[in-house]
Tab-separated table of C-alpha atoms and ligand atoms in Angstrom:
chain	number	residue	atom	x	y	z
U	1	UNK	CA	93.368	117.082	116.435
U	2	UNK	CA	95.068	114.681	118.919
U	3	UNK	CA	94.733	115.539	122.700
U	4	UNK	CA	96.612	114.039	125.444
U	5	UNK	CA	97.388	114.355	128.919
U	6	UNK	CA	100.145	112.427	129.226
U	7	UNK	CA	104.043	111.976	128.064
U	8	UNK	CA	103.349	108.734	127.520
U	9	UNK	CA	99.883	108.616	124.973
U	10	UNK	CA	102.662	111.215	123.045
U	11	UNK	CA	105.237	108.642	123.031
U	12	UNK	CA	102.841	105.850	121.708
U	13	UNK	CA	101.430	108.417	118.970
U	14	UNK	CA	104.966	109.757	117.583
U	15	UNK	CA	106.440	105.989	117.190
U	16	UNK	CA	103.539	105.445	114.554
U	17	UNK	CA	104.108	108.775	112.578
U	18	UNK	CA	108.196	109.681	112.075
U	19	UNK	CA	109.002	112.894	111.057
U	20	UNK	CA	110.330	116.023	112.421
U	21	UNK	CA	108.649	117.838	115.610
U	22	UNK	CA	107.779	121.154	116.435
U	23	UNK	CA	106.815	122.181	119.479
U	24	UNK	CA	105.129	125.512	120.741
U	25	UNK	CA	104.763	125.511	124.993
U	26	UNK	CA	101.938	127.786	125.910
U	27	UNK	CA	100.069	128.795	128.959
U	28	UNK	CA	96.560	128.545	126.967
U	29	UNK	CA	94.456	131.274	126.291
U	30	UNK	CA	95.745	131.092	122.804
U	31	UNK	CA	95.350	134.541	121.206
U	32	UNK	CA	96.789	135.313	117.673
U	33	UNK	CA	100.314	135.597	118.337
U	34	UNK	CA	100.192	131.814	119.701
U	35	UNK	CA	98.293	130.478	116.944
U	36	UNK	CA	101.088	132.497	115.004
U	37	UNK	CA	103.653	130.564	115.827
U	38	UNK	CA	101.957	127.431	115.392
U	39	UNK	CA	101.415	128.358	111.670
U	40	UNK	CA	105.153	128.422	111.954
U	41	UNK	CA	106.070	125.230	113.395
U	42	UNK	CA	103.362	123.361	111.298
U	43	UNK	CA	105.170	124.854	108.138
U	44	UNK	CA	108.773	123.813	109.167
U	45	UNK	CA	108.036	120.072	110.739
U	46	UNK	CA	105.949	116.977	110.020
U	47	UNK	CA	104.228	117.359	113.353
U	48	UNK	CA	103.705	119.881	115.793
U	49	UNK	CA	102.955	119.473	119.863
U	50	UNK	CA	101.147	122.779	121.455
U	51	UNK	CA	101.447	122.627	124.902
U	52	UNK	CA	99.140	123.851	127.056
U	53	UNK	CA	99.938	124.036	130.641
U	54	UNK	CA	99.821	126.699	133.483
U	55	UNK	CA	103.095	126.284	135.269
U	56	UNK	CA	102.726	127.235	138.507
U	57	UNK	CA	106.481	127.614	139.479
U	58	UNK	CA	106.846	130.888	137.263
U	59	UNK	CA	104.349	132.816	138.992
U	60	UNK	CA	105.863	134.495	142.176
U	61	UNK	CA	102.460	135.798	143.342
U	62	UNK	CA	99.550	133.363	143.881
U	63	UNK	CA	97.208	136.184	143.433
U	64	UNK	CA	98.616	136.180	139.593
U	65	UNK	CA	98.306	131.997	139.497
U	66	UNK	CA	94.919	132.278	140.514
U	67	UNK	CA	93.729	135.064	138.036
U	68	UNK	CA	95.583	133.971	135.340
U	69	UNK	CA	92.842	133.352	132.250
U	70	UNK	CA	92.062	130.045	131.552
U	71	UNK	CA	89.447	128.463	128.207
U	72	UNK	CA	90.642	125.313	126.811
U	73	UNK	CA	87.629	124.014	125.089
U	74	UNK	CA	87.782	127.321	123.058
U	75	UNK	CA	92.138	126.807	122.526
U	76	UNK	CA	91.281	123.513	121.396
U	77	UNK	CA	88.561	124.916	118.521
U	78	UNK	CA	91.131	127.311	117.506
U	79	UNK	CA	93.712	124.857	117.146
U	80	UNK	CA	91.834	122.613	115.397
U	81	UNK	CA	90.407	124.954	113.360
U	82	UNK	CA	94.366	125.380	112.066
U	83	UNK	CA	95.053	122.131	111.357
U	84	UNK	CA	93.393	118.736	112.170
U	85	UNK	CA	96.785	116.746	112.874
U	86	UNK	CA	98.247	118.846	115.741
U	87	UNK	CA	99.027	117.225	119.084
U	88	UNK	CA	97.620	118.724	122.499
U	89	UNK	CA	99.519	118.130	124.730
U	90	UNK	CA	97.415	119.431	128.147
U	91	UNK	CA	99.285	117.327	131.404
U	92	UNK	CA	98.725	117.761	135.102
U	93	UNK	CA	101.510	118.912	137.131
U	94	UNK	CA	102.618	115.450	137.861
U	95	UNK	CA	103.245	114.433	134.321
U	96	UNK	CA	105.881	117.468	134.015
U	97	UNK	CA	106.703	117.459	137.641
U	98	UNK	CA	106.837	113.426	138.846
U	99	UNK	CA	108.819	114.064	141.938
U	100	UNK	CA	107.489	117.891	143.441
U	101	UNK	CA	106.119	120.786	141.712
U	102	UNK	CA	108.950	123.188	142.742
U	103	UNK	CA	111.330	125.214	140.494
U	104	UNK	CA	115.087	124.006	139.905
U	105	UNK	CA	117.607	126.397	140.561
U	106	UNK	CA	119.622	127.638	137.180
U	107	UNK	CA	122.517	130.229	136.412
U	108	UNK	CA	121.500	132.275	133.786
U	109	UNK	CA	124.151	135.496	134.541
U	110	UNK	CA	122.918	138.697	133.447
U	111	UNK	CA	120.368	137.132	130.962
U	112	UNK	CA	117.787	137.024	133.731
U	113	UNK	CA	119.196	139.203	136.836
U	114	UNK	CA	117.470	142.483	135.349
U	115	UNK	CA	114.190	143.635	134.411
U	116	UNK	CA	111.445	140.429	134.716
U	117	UNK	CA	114.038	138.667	136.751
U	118	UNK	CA	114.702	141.568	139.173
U	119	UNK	CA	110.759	142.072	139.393
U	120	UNK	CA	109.131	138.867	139.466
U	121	UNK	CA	112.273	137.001	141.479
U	122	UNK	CA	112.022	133.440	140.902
U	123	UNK	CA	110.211	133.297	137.566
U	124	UNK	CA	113.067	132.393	135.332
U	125	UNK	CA	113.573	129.254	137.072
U	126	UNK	CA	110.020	128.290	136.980
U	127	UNK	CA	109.982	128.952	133.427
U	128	UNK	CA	113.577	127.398	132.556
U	129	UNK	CA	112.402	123.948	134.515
U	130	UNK	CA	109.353	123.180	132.852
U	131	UNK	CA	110.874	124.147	129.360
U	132	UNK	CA	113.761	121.899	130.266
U	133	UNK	CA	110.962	118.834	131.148
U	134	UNK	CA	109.211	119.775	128.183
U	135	UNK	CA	112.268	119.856	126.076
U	136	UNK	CA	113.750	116.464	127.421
U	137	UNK	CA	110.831	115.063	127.395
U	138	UNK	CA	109.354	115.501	124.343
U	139	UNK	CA	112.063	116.261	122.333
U	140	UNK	CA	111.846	118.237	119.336
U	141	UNK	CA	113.464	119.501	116.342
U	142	UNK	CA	112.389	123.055	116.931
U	143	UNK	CA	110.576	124.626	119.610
U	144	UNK	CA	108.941	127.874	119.035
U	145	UNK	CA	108.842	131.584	121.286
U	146	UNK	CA	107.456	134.589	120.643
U	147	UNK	CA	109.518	138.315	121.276
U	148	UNK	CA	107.301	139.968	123.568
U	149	UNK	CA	108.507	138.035	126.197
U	150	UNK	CA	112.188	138.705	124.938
U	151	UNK	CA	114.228	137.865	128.082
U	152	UNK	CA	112.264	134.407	128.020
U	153	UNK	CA	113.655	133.877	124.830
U	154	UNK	CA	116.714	134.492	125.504
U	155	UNK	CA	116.689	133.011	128.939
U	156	UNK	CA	115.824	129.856	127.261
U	157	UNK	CA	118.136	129.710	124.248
U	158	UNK	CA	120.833	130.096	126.944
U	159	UNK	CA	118.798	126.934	128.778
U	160	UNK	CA	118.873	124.893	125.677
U	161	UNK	CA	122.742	125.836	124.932
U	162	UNK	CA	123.800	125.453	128.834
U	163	UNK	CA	122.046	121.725	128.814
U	164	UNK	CA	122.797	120.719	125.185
U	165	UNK	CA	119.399	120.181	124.488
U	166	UNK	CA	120.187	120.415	121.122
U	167	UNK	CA	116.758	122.137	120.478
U	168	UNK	CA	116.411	124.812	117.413
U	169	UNK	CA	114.983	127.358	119.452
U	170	UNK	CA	113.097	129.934	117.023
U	171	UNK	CA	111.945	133.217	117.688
U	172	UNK	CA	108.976	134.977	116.390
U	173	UNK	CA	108.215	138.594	116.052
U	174	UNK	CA	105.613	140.058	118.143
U	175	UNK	CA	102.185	140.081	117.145
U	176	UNK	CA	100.145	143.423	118.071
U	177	UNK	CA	96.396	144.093	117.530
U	178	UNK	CA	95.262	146.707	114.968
U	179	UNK	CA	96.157	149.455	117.685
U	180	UNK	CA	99.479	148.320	118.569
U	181	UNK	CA	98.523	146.721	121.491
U	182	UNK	CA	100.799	143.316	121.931
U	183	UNK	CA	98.993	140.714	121.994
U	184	UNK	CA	98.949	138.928	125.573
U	185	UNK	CA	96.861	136.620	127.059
U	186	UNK	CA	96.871	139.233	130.220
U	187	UNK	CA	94.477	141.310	127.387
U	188	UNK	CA	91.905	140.041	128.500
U	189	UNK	CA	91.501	140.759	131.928
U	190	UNK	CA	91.784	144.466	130.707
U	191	UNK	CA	88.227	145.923	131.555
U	192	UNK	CA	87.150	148.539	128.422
U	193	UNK	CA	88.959	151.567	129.609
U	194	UNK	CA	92.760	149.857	130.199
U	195	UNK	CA	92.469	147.829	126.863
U	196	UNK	CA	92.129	151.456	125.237
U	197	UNK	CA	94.581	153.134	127.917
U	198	UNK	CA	96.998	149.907	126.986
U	199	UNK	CA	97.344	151.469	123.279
U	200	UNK	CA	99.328	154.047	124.917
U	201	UNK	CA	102.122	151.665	126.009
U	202	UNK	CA	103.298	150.525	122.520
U	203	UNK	CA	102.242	153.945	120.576
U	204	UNK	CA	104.726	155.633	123.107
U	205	UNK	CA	107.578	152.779	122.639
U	206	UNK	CA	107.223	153.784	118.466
U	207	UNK	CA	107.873	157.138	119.262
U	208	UNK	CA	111.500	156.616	121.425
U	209	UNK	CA	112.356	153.946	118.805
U	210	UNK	CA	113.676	156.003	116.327
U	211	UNK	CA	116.973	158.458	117.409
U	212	UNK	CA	119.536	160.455	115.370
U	213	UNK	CA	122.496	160.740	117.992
U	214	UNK	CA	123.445	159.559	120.931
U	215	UNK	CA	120.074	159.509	123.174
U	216	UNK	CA	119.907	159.993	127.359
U	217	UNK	CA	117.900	156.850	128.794
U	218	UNK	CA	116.453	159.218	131.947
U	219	UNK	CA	115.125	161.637	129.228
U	220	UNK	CA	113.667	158.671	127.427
U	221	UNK	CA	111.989	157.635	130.398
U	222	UNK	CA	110.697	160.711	131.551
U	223	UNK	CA	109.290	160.961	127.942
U	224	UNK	CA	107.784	157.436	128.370
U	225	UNK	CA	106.045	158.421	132.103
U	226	UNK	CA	104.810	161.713	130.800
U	227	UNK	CA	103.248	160.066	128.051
U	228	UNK	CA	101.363	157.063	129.624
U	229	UNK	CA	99.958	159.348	132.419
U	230	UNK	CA	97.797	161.135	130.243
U	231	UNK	CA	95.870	157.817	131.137
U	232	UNK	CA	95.118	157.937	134.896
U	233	UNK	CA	94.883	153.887	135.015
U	234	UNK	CA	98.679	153.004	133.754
U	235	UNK	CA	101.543	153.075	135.599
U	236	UNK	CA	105.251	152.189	134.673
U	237	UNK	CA	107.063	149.702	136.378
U	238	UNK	CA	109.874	149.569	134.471
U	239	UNK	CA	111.807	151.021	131.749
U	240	UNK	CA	115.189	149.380	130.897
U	241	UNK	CA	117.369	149.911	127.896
U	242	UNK	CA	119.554	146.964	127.033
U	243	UNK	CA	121.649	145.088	124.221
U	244	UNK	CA	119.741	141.970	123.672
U	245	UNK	CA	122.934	139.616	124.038
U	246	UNK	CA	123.492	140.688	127.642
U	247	UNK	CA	120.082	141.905	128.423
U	248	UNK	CA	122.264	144.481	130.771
U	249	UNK	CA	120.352	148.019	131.026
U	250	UNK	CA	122.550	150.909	130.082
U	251	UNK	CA	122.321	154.752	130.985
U	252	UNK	CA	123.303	156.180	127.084
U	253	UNK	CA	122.552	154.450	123.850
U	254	UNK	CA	125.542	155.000	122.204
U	255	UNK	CA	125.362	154.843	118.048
U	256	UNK	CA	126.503	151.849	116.289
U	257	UNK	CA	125.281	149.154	118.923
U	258	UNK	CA	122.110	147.080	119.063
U	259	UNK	CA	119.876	148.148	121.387
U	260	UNK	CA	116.017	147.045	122.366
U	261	UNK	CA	113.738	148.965	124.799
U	262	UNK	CA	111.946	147.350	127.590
U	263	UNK	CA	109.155	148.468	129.661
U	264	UNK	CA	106.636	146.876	132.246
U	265	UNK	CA	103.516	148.777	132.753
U	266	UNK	CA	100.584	148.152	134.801
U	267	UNK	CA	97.186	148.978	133.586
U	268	UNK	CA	94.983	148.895	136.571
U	269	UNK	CA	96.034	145.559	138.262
U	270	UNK	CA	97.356	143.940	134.990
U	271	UNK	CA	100.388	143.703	134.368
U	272	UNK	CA	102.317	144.438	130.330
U	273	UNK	CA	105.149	143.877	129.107
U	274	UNK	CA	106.412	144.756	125.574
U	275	UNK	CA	109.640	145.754	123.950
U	276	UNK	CA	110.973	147.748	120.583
U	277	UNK	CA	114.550	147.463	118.774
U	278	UNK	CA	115.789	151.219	118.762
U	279	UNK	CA	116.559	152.094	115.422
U	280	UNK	CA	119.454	154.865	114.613
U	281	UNK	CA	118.086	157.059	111.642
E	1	LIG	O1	105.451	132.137	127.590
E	1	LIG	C1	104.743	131.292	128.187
E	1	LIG	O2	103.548	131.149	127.902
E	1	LIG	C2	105.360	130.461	129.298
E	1	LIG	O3	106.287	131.196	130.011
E	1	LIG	C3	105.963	129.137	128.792
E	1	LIG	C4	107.143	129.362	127.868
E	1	LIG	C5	104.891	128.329	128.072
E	1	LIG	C6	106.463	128.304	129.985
E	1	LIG	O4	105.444	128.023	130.880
């Protein structure tokens, strides 16, 4: 495995080894569904960059920034225990941020006004400008997302369109643990009772995702509510039902149409996010 802290050391090591590049940005913490996507990328391209970096212009509460779980001795084991020839690349702010660490203000429409980007105001520009720096900067063939954080995604293959970044930007299913439970690196600040409590959250979405005929979103919800609060320690957020190219929430699901379910739910002071596609039986 290759580690660097720099754009530069990246630079010098990609002009001796041509090839295509793959590149998954991360937080750290790496859990399953990160090192997921890495077995992705490392099967599509010659060489594959895993970024690990906590941006601190996505989180819109310190508190969050200052909580948020970090091991990268252990990330770097699991990565290497993948595949020896990956690049780390693990920078300080001023390698991504050279001028100020502050966000850059984007137009994403509807793609981020609702749901994460109603709630956590400001995060889809944090998010959108270091993926831009990464993306310029490093520039790869593919870079690599997961679902769970679906309005990312799709916050970001509007980023890469908008800019011409010319970046394949892939998607990758959610992965869950054995319970359901989507995997998060927010899991682990879970104490024992609001990991199991969490199961709830997903177990619940399974049930709504199925319907027959048309189906009434404040039913749905009151369903969802009345389900997680047989566990005292979760509480809903929100609960948003949307088609996935607008990401606008609608008050019927009306047959024939592609819609996905999105909640937020807090167990204790953690916060969860996961979605479903509703399927029409
Ligand atoms: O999903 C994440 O871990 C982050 O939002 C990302 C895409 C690495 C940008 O910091």
């Amino acid at each position: 495995m290759f580690v660097f802290s720099t754009y530069n050391q990246i630079q010098k090591h990609l002009k001796k080894n041509s090839g295509t590049l793959g590149l998954v940005p991360t937080m750290g913490s790496l859990h399953q569904g990160h090192l997921s996507l890495v077995q992705k990328a490392l099967a599509d391209n010659d060489h594959v960059i895993v970024s690990i970096f906590i941006n601190p212009t996505q989180f819109n509460n310190t508190n969050d920034l200052k909580k948020y779980p970090q091991n990268i001795a252990k990330d770097q084991e699991l990565l290497n225990s993948i595949d020896e020839k990956i690049i780390v690349y693990n920078p300080d702010a001023g390698d991504l941020y050279p001028n100020q660490v502050i966000a850059k203000s984007y137009d994403f429409g509807s793609l981020a006004f609702y749901m994460e980007g109603a709630f956590r105001p400001g995060h889809f520009n944090g998010v959108a400008t270091v993926v831009e720096a990464l993306l310029r900067k490093l520039k790869p063939n593919r870079a690599y997302f997961g679902q769970k954080d679906f309005q990312q995604l799709r916050v970001i293959q509007l980023l890469n369109s908008q800019l011409e970044l010319g970046v394949e930007i892939i998607g990758c299913h959610t992965v869950r643990e054995n319970d359901g439970l989507a995997m998060s690196s927010r899991n682990q600040m879970l104490n024992k009772e609001e990991r199991k409590a969490a199961t709830l959250i997903y177990k619940t979405l399974e049930k709504l995702s199925v319907y027959r005929d048309q189906r009434n979103i404040s039913q749905m919800k009151a369903f969802f509510i009345k389900n997680i609060a047989k566990e005292k320690c979760l509480k809903l957020e929100y609960f948003f039902v949307a088609n996935p190219n607008e990401l606008i929430p609608v008050k019927k699901i009306k047959p024939n149409k592609n819609f996905w379910l999105y909640v937020s739910v807090y167990a204790g002071k953690t916060r969860l996010i996961d979605n479903t596609e509703l399927k029409r039986l």
